XYZ file of C-alpha atoms in Angstrom:
628
model
C 22.326 20.799 14.021
C 22.035 23.665 11.543
C 20.363 22.984 8.198
C 23.702 23.214 6.358
C 25.389 20.869 8.827
C 22.474 18.447 8.590
C 22.721 18.504 4.799
C 26.485 17.894 4.885
C 25.934 14.979 7.253
C 23.258 13.543 4.976
C 25.567 13.860 1.979
C 28.356 11.997 3.725
C 25.966 9.212 4.743
C 24.447 9.059 1.263
C 27.849 8.669 -0.362
C 28.714 5.892 2.067
C 25.436 4.101 1.399
C 25.796 4.616 -2.345
C 29.218 3.032 -2.249
C 27.799 0.034 -0.413
C 24.635 -0.418 -2.467
C 25.532 1.000 -5.838
C 22.343 3.116 -5.689
C 20.269 0.478 -7.414
C 22.839 -2.256 -7.905
C 23.341 -5.365 -5.795
C 23.677 -4.987 -2.065
C 24.377 -7.402 0.740
C 21.648 -7.806 3.358
C 22.701 -5.701 6.351
C 23.558 -7.672 9.472
C 21.571 -6.191 12.312
C 19.216 -7.299 15.016
C 15.744 -8.346 13.923
C 12.663 -7.222 15.831
C 10.244 -10.058 16.538
C 6.663 -9.368 15.496
C 3.545 -10.694 17.220
C 2.057 -11.697 13.862
C 4.841 -14.191 13.037
C 5.818 -17.600 14.379
C 9.381 -17.221 13.057
C 12.138 -17.904 15.600
C 14.343 -15.026 14.481
C 16.528 -15.294 17.568
C 17.777 -18.620 16.173
C 17.655 -18.196 12.365
C 17.229 -15.205 10.044
C 16.538 -15.725 6.349
C 18.879 -13.840 3.995
C 17.947 -15.217 0.541
C 15.022 -16.977 -1.121
C 14.996 -19.025 -4.346
C 11.584 -19.844 -5.819
C 10.662 -22.312 -8.574
C 6.890 -22.277 -9.009
C 4.381 -23.451 -11.610
C 1.052 -21.666 -11.976
C -1.885 -24.021 -12.568
C -4.913 -21.966 -13.560
C -7.238 -24.982 -13.722
C -6.484 -25.960 -10.120
C -5.797 -22.353 -9.015
C -2.551 -23.286 -7.306
C 1.112 -22.387 -7.297
C 3.314 -25.443 -6.736
C 7.046 -25.999 -6.541
C 9.906 -25.256 -4.185
C 11.081 -22.486 -1.911
C 14.751 -22.597 -0.925
C 15.792 -20.406 2.002
C 19.323 -19.471 2.977
C 19.512 -18.637 6.663
C 21.956 -16.984 9.014
C 22.347 -18.981 12.208
C 21.982 -16.590 15.132
C 22.001 -19.455 17.662
C 24.616 -22.150 16.858
C 22.831 -24.640 19.112
C 19.413 -24.216 17.460
C 17.950 -27.394 15.939
C 14.622 -26.130 14.595
C 13.720 -23.508 11.994
C 10.200 -22.086 12.335
C 8.498 -20.599 9.280
C 5.105 -18.980 8.689
C 2.533 -20.676 6.453
C -1.173 -20.322 5.747
C -3.141 -23.147 4.095
C -0.064 -24.574 2.342
C 0.276 -28.275 1.521
C 3.820 -29.174 2.584
C 5.089 -32.208 0.673
C 8.764 -32.391 1.566
C 11.583 -30.636 3.405
C 15.336 -30.894 2.818
C 18.364 -29.283 4.422
C 21.916 -28.583 3.274
C 25.159 -27.114 4.545
C 26.782 -24.389 2.375
C 26.966 -25.866 -1.159
C 26.590 -29.456 0.025
C 24.029 -32.014 -1.069
C 20.418 -31.842 -0.004
C 19.320 -34.379 2.609
C 15.755 -35.096 3.729
C 14.779 -33.610 7.078
C 11.664 -33.959 9.160
C 9.021 -31.282 9.654
C 5.754 -30.712 11.471
C 2.926 -28.300 10.753
C 1.128 -26.824 13.751
C -2.622 -26.443 13.907
C -3.714 -23.236 12.208
C -5.023 -20.126 13.922
C -7.435 -17.782 12.089
C -5.145 -14.775 12.423
C -1.713 -16.186 11.628
C -1.986 -19.567 9.882
C 0.319 -22.440 10.841
C 3.888 -22.632 12.106
C 6.052 -24.936 9.978
C 8.778 -26.513 12.148
C 11.753 -27.932 10.249
C 14.549 -29.889 11.896
C 17.894 -28.280 11.045
C 20.918 -30.603 11.197
C 24.084 -29.196 12.799
C 25.684 -26.597 10.530
C 22.846 -26.561 7.987
C 22.256 -23.095 6.540
C 19.806 -23.893 3.731
C 16.383 -25.481 3.644
C 14.211 -26.404 0.665
C 10.466 -26.904 0.996
C 8.315 -28.555 -1.679
C 4.737 -27.326 -1.408
C 1.525 -26.186 -3.073
C -0.854 -23.346 -2.310
C -4.562 -23.612 -1.639
C -7.141 -22.331 -4.168
C -8.394 -20.184 -1.288
C -4.982 -18.640 -0.516
C -5.593 -15.175 0.920
C -2.589 -13.658 -0.854
C -3.606 -14.872 -4.333
C -6.471 -13.884 -6.576
C -7.246 -16.068 -9.555
C -9.443 -14.377 -12.156
C -11.364 -16.036 -14.953
C -11.139 -14.512 -18.448
C -14.530 -12.866 -17.920
C -13.126 -10.938 -14.956
C -10.392 -9.268 -17.025
C -10.441 -6.395 -19.493
C -9.567 -8.604 -22.475
C -11.957 -11.421 -21.486
C -9.802 -14.022 -23.289
C -7.121 -15.097 -20.792
C -7.139 -15.765 -17.031
C -5.185 -13.627 -14.585
C -3.372 -14.112 -11.281
C -1.996 -11.507 -8.925
C -0.592 -11.595 -5.417
C -1.124 -9.259 -2.491
C 1.288 -10.046 0.345
C 0.842 -7.072 2.672
C 0.518 -7.378 5.557
C 1.011 -11.074 6.382
C -0.247 -12.923 3.299
C 3.096 -13.851 1.729
C 2.856 -16.957 3.938
C -0.192 -18.065 1.951
C 1.933 -18.598 -1.174
C 5.484 -19.060 0.224
C 6.677 -20.765 3.423
C 8.983 -18.137 4.936
C 9.656 -15.818 7.858
C 6.759 -13.473 7.205
C 7.505 -10.395 9.287
C 8.667 -6.919 8.231
C 11.886 -6.972 10.262
C 13.421 -9.743 8.122
C 14.798 -8.539 4.774
C 15.818 -10.940 2.016
C 17.099 -10.958 -1.532
C 15.491 -13.442 -3.899
C 15.503 -15.036 -7.321
C 12.601 -16.841 -8.943
C 11.634 -19.061 -11.844
C 7.928 -18.846 -12.686
C 6.331 -21.341 -15.091
C 3.089 -20.340 -16.819
C 0.874 -21.242 -19.774
C 2.758 -20.115 -22.887
C 0.129 -17.553 -23.879
C 0.639 -15.610 -20.651
C 3.293 -13.266 -19.285
C 4.628 -13.327 -15.740
C 5.968 -10.189 -14.033
C 7.431 -9.762 -10.572
C 8.553 -6.839 -8.454
C 12.158 -7.657 -9.374
C 14.618 -7.553 -12.268
C 13.167 -9.534 -15.174
C 15.351 -11.583 -17.506
C 14.397 -10.662 -21.116
C 13.063 -13.255 -23.523
C 10.468 -15.086 -21.459
C 7.445 -14.155 -23.581
C 6.034 -17.180 -25.425
C 8.170 -19.714 -23.562
C 6.123 -20.150 -20.414
C 9.273 -19.747 -18.291
C 10.208 -16.414 -16.661
C 13.161 -15.672 -14.393
C 13.651 -12.819 -11.954
C 16.161 -11.467 -9.467
C 15.749 -9.018 -6.588
C 19.253 -7.918 -5.543
C 18.173 -5.468 -2.845
C 16.999 -6.956 0.474
C 13.252 -6.495 1.042
C 10.679 -7.612 3.622
C 8.431 -10.512 2.627
C 5.318 -8.367 2.174
C 6.957 -6.767 -0.881
C 7.278 -10.035 -2.832
C 4.829 -9.713 -5.711
C 3.816 -11.725 -8.787
C 1.254 -11.272 -11.552
C 0.459 -13.477 -14.547
C -1.846 -12.593 -17.418
C -2.239 -11.237 -20.915
C 0.131 -8.330 -20.385
C 1.766 -5.750 -22.641
C 4.445 -3.175 -21.839
C 4.807 0.462 -22.883
C 7.864 2.508 -21.850
C 7.381 6.029 -20.470
C 11.047 6.943 -19.969
C 14.490 5.432 -19.628
C 13.610 3.858 -16.274
C 9.810 3.936 -16.232
C 7.065 2.059 -18.019
C 3.615 0.486 -17.711
C 2.444 -3.123 -17.810
C -1.267 -3.686 -18.395
C -3.704 -5.698 -20.427
C -3.285 -4.663 -24.096
C -6.580 -2.746 -24.230
C -5.530 -0.555 -21.267
C -1.802 -0.072 -21.650
C -1.773 3.068 -23.807
C -4.342 4.899 -21.666
C -2.366 3.972 -18.574
C 0.882 5.240 -20.085
C -0.744 8.589 -20.899
C -2.179 8.863 -17.393
C 1.148 8.085 -15.712
C 3.492 9.894 -18.090
C 4.659 12.299 -15.349
C 6.205 9.465 -13.336
C 9.781 10.246 -14.342
C 9.245 13.868 -13.302
C 8.003 12.634 -9.927
C 11.098 10.472 -9.458
C 13.397 13.403 -10.242
C 11.509 15.654 -7.811
C 11.777 13.099 -5.011
C 15.457 12.478 -5.669
C 16.056 16.206 -5.363
C 14.475 16.181 -1.922
C 15.446 12.863 -0.362
C 18.324 11.315 -2.284
C 18.775 8.814 -5.112
C 16.212 6.278 -6.230
C 17.959 2.996 -5.364
C 15.837 0.350 -7.069
C 16.893 0.567 -10.729
C 13.595 0.772 -12.654
C 10.226 2.091 -11.566
C 7.422 0.470 -13.553
C 3.702 0.205 -12.882
C 1.352 -2.737 -13.376
C -2.315 -1.872 -13.867
C -4.372 -4.710 -12.425
C -7.991 -5.698 -13.011
C -10.577 -3.743 -10.977
C -10.771 -6.392 -8.231
C -7.415 -5.293 -6.801
C -8.329 -4.398 -3.185
C -6.058 -1.363 -2.823
C -5.400 1.797 -4.766
C -1.796 0.741 -5.153
C 0.826 -1.524 -3.646
C 4.386 -0.262 -3.466
C 6.115 -3.447 -4.591
C 9.688 -2.323 -5.396
C 10.489 -1.812 -9.086
C 6.843 -2.612 -9.999
C 3.996 -0.758 -8.298
C 0.687 -2.595 -8.544
C -2.097 -0.087 -9.297
C -5.873 -0.085 -9.553
C -7.441 0.958 -12.871
C -9.792 3.217 -10.897
C -7.125 5.958 -10.965
C -7.165 6.179 -14.771
C -9.499 9.166 -15.047
C -8.124 10.566 -18.300
C -6.989 13.871 -16.783
C -4.231 12.832 -14.308
C -6.464 14.017 -11.478
C -5.917 10.860 -9.418
C -2.196 10.265 -9.982
C -1.409 11.189 -6.388
C -1.621 7.427 -5.999
C 1.509 7.109 -8.152
C 3.218 9.776 -6.069
C 2.292 7.820 -2.935
C 3.544 4.449 -4.166
C 6.708 6.035 -5.570
C 7.353 7.720 -2.215
C 7.408 4.266 -0.651
C 10.678 3.712 -2.508
C 12.151 5.821 0.287
C 9.696 5.413 3.181
C 8.613 1.808 3.527
C 10.672 -0.068 0.982
C 14.035 1.526 1.818
C 13.285 2.147 5.520
C 10.616 -0.260 6.714
C 8.484 -0.455 9.839
C 10.276 -3.128 11.883
C 6.976 -4.381 13.316
C 3.361 -3.902 12.265
C 2.458 -1.667 15.244
C 5.033 0.753 13.747
C 3.058 0.896 10.471
C 2.765 4.687 10.650
C 6.512 4.890 9.935
C 5.682 3.531 6.486
C 2.412 5.215 5.664
C 2.605 8.494 7.576
C 6.010 9.262 6.085
C 4.829 8.197 2.637
C 1.693 10.335 2.755
C 3.804 13.325 3.774
C 6.253 12.638 0.910
C 3.356 12.137 -1.507
C 2.083 15.658 -0.802
C 5.571 17.083 -1.267
C 5.871 15.319 -4.645
C 2.455 16.601 -5.740
C 3.458 20.115 -4.708
C 6.718 19.895 -6.671
C 5.073 18.552 -9.846
C 1.545 20.012 -9.816
C 1.754 22.984 -7.434
C 0.973 23.861 -3.838
C -2.727 24.515 -4.424
C -3.347 20.932 -5.489
C -1.220 19.521 -2.646
C -3.168 21.617 -0.129
C -6.512 20.432 -1.492
C -5.442 16.799 -1.276
C -4.155 17.321 2.273
C -7.475 18.837 3.325
C -9.349 15.877 1.858
C -6.955 13.684 3.835
C -7.956 15.380 7.092
C -11.614 14.784 6.246
C -10.880 11.126 5.475
C -9.062 10.818 8.805
C -12.051 12.105 10.751
C -14.410 9.870 8.794
C -12.203 6.828 9.363
C -11.927 7.435 13.097
C -15.706 7.592 13.378
C -15.953 3.948 12.250
C -13.140 2.521 14.456
C -14.418 0.493 17.397
C -11.142 -0.187 19.253
C -9.938 3.044 20.871
C -6.215 2.344 20.519
C -6.658 1.809 16.764
C -7.421 5.529 16.580
C -3.817 6.252 17.625
C -0.523 5.871 15.783
C 0.412 2.921 18.026
C -2.368 0.304 17.914
C -2.122 -2.914 19.899
C -1.678 -5.778 17.412
C -1.416 -8.600 19.946
C -3.224 -11.667 18.613
C -4.576 -9.757 15.602
C -4.028 -9.917 11.875
C -2.553 -6.453 11.114
C -5.218 -5.940 8.442
C -7.827 -5.911 11.225
C -6.407 -2.578 12.409
C -6.172 -1.078 8.912
C -7.473 2.500 8.591
C -6.362 5.911 7.343
C -5.048 6.844 10.806
C -1.396 5.829 10.224
C -1.504 7.610 6.858
C -3.085 10.921 7.705
C -2.260 11.288 11.412
C 1.331 10.342 10.614
C 1.488 12.887 7.789
C 0.056 15.602 10.038
C 2.717 14.779 12.652
C 5.487 15.265 10.096
C 3.855 18.431 8.731
C 3.863 19.756 12.313
C 7.588 19.001 12.648
C 8.261 20.690 9.296
C 6.390 23.812 10.414
C 8.258 23.952 13.724
C 11.807 23.303 12.501
C 11.532 24.795 9.012
C 11.253 23.043 5.668
C 14.950 23.093 4.729
C 16.000 21.680 8.088
C 13.268 19.053 8.048
C 14.052 17.964 4.476
C 17.695 17.454 5.434
C 16.564 15.552 8.524
C 14.389 13.192 6.481
C 17.121 12.567 3.952
C 19.510 11.717 6.778
C 16.883 9.369 8.239
C 16.530 7.515 4.935
C 20.277 7.326 4.373
C 21.235 6.133 7.838
C 18.468 3.508 7.951
C 18.561 2.377 4.316
C 17.597 -1.276 3.724
C 16.721 -1.688 7.397
C 13.705 -1.904 9.645
C 12.975 0.842 12.164
C 10.753 1.103 15.206
C 8.944 4.110 16.613
C 11.564 4.233 19.372
C 14.294 4.354 16.710
C 12.587 7.342 15.120
C 12.086 9.131 18.426
C 15.754 8.694 19.325
C 16.744 10.066 15.929
C 14.292 12.969 16.244
C 15.595 13.957 19.658
C 19.251 13.697 18.638
C 19.070 15.414 15.262
C 16.371 18.051 15.836
C 14.958 18.447 19.332
C 18.306 18.513 21.179
C 19.708 20.934 18.608
C 16.787 23.369 19.027
C 15.503 23.014 22.609
C 11.922 24.014 23.255
C 10.808 24.194 19.624
C 8.937 20.910 20.015
C 8.291 19.385 23.436
C 8.337 15.749 24.459
C 4.723 16.098 25.592
C 3.709 17.200 22.100
C 5.499 14.247 20.506
C 3.803 11.805 22.864
C 0.404 13.342 22.187
C 0.885 12.826 18.453
C 1.575 9.150 19.066
C -1.105 8.361 21.630
C -4.016 10.725 21.057
C -7.265 9.426 19.570
C -7.808 12.717 17.727
C -5.908 15.504 16.023
C -3.884 17.509 18.574
C -5.106 21.059 19.147
C -1.656 22.395 18.148
C -1.598 20.594 14.786
C -0.760 22.653 11.695
C -3.726 21.927 9.444
C -3.759 22.441 5.665
C -5.719 25.328 4.201
C -7.085 25.874 0.691
C -8.586 29.007 -0.801
C -10.073 26.854 -3.533
C -12.221 25.046 -0.985
C -13.452 28.346 0.437
C -14.863 29.154 -2.997
C -16.341 25.666 -3.259
C -18.074 26.075 0.089
C -19.454 29.444 -1.009
C -20.872 27.797 -4.123
C -22.352 25.029 -1.976
C -24.034 27.537 0.337
C -25.468 29.410 -2.606
C -26.869 26.226 -4.121
C -28.342 24.849 -0.890
C -30.050 28.164 -0.100
C -31.827 28.424 -3.432
C -29.266 28.825 -6.205
C -29.832 26.937 -9.441
C -27.897 23.826 -10.402
C -27.421 25.275 -13.885
C -25.682 28.351 -12.472
C -23.504 26.084 -10.325
C -22.553 23.917 -13.303
C -21.542 26.976 -15.332
C -19.511 28.497 -12.486
C -17.700 25.236 -11.738
C -16.530 24.250 -15.209
C -12.879 24.679 -14.219
C -13.184 22.764 -10.951
C -10.761 19.937 -10.310
C -11.676 16.468 -9.132
C -10.719 17.479 -5.598
C -12.961 20.545 -5.656
C -15.915 18.449 -6.808
C -15.190 15.841 -4.138
C -15.129 18.529 -1.476
C -18.355 20.055 -2.811
C -20.259 16.770 -2.644
C -18.761 15.830 0.713
C -19.775 19.210 2.154
C -23.428 18.965 1.084
C -26.024 18.276 3.801
C -26.656 14.551 4.209
C -30.400 15.219 4.134
C -30.284 17.132 0.852
C -33.705 17.173 -0.766
C -34.493 14.897 -3.699
C -35.185 17.984 -5.832
C -31.669 19.249 -5.134
C -30.223 15.797 -5.865
C -32.066 15.511 -9.173
C -31.096 19.025 -10.217
C -27.417 18.374 -9.482
C -27.490 15.037 -11.276
C -29.192 16.502 -14.332
C -26.633 19.290 -14.649
C -23.398 17.566 -13.600
C -24.122 13.882 -14.252
C -22.729 12.576 -10.975
C -24.498 9.210 -11.116
C -22.825 8.292 -14.394
C -19.450 9.840 -13.574
C -16.463 7.859 -14.902
C -14.257 9.361 -12.184
C -14.234 6.687 -9.470
C -13.526 9.126 -6.610
C -16.287 11.574 -7.562
C -18.718 8.712 -8.065
C -17.771 7.361 -4.635
C -18.623 10.545 -2.720
C -21.803 10.992 -4.766
C -23.037 7.487 -4.032
C -22.413 8.025 -0.302
C -24.543 11.160 -0.485
C -27.185 9.276 -2.502
C -27.449 6.640 0.234
C -27.855 9.289 2.918
C -30.439 11.249 0.901
C -32.364 8.133 -0.270
C -31.789 9.126 -3.887
C -33.071 5.990 -5.598
C -32.162 7.215 -9.095
C -28.527 6.342 -8.344
C -29.262 2.813 -7.109
C -28.586 0.790 -10.244
C -25.389 2.655 -11.147
C -24.123 2.377 -7.583
C -24.767 -1.352 -7.548
C -22.868 -1.763 -10.830
C -20.009 0.304 -9.380
C -19.839 -1.872 -6.242
C -19.815 -5.058 -8.330
C -17.266 -3.766 -10.837
C -14.754 -2.312 -8.357
C -12.968 -4.255 -5.634
C -10.899 -1.422 -4.163
C -11.610 -1.445 -0.426
C -11.275 2.310 0.014
C -14.146 2.837 -2.438
C -16.512 -0.010 -1.574
C -16.268 -0.450 2.204
C -17.735 2.985 3.080
C -20.649 2.295 0.736
C -21.361 -1.037 2.407
C -21.099 0.595 5.851
C -23.472 3.384 4.842
C -25.996 0.904 3.477
C -25.711 -1.355 6.534
C -26.613 1.526 8.855
C -30.326 0.783 8.331
C -32.174 -2.569 8.321
C -33.385 -2.142 4.748
C -29.990 -0.941 3.619
C -28.302 -3.928 5.227
C -30.493 -6.294 3.228
C -29.592 -4.414 0.074
C -25.881 -4.475 0.953
C -26.048 -8.245 1.394
C -27.799 -8.603 -1.964
C -25.120 -6.563 -3.733
C -22.360 -8.482 -1.960
C -23.822 -11.794 -3.097
C -23.498 -10.618 -6.700
C -20.059 -9.036 -6.263
C -18.363 -11.557 -3.991
C -16.812 -13.811 -6.634
C -15.072 -10.832 -8.222
C -13.591 -9.466 -4.988
C -10.150 -10.218 -3.593
C -10.230 -12.474 -0.475
C -9.178 -9.502 1.681
C -12.123 -7.463 0.416
C -14.476 -10.427 0.886
C -13.477 -10.695 4.542
C -13.917 -6.965 5.148
C -17.327 -6.732 3.473
C -18.570 -9.930 5.115
C -17.851 -8.402 8.524
C -20.043 -5.429 7.611
C -23.044 -7.238 6.147
C -22.996 -10.212 8.515
């Protein structure tokens, strides 16, 4: 199909979808087949959840959420008598069933023995015709999807804090539900809190809850369970535009708003490329430092780490990434977890396009080059060969066990290759058509390949071969025919590195690099020899102040170099950094580097013992595997 024809087709589809969804208004869950996922017990061939109603009370003393979850289900098998839900460490107190708007009646249930990877199957007897079930339950203080923080672990140090992290399969640790990405639901919620605190969810918030201890929410667009998100704490809000704003602890909210003030510009740039933003508002919530990820793309309310607030917008590619998920991931979702690259590879590609549109091609190219370096570094630590490909085997495994940068960066390189081969205009129209035709649905890799062949490869035979496509999916490295990013800025950085390593002064380097960006400094440090002399390390530190850097990404690459070079002068600051920050991307490589030697492993365990209570359960598990 020609670029103009592809664009016309995308426009027609977009108008049809807009009419059905209101481009941000209420939409009915689409009726389509649901892909089973190996990580879920849910019997989706018999029942598929369409709506969830929550009524939960947060008890900070007991560190539990307790209340009810009401699920409306579509009967796919009229003869089915049992609904199977996913749970993890939940105390199930009662189950009831109802038909349409009829009265609730008690029904029996059983809870299977738990497995480490997937928790317990909750089996509820469904009377004939019943299409609703209500479960009364409470969470465990050790729920993997919840992190309860004491006042001392927050910025304000006066009030406690709670936040959820449901991706990949941790929604089941705070809600009994069908916890797999192929099932999309709408939901409404009532959250009860101490009156001094504010609750926010990744949903429409009813005004007027502050000071009452009762907050109500509604999510009218159907989403997968891993995008259900809740936070409770001492929170303030600052608007950035008509549809954007920031939630954060009061002491951080203004700095966060300044850092993220370009968000509306990013939304407009993405809409120009890939169609309307369909979620109403786009707000951000800045969490305490223990948040294990850089960001989480919860619709309407991205959860973000404070480590990206550098004061110069140098790390806001994270916002571009989470915003991009509003199209790739939230709108069109991987139908199963082995298809994860359809979320993250697409999103990383879109992220770079947003950065290019807002901040220029030079910055986008630098970030893409750093991404390639991260990909190679990540692959070097992966022990299961198939996890180095875009299609890992998830059988019997918690999807988080296969987590790496491979689906992000390899997926983005695959799409950049397709863009280079078919042309940017044609590929942009292709992606917009993909988002429009699959909106509010799950998609598999096979779905994408069928779409790719039909819309691009069959229209332009020989431009991209089937063998090339299969190599992208199954190779454990970067294909030799990949189109890799290039940056003139990094050439200059490498020249400066060579001059310094071969005898140049650190003072001269510091003067010549005053205009360097965060990404140039990261590349400089990353490109230094791992056995750099202590004299060179001291000279750099004296002139540039790496050890005390307030930029979390620069500090991260410097501390990795310090470990390799045995630069003890950075030890105390690195330890404080590893205790203060819970973001897995920043701390796991440091623990791995330390654990590479016997003495370093002892030190890693010592630091972990001090940091453990402040880490999210997901980070605790990951670090424990390294230092064990």
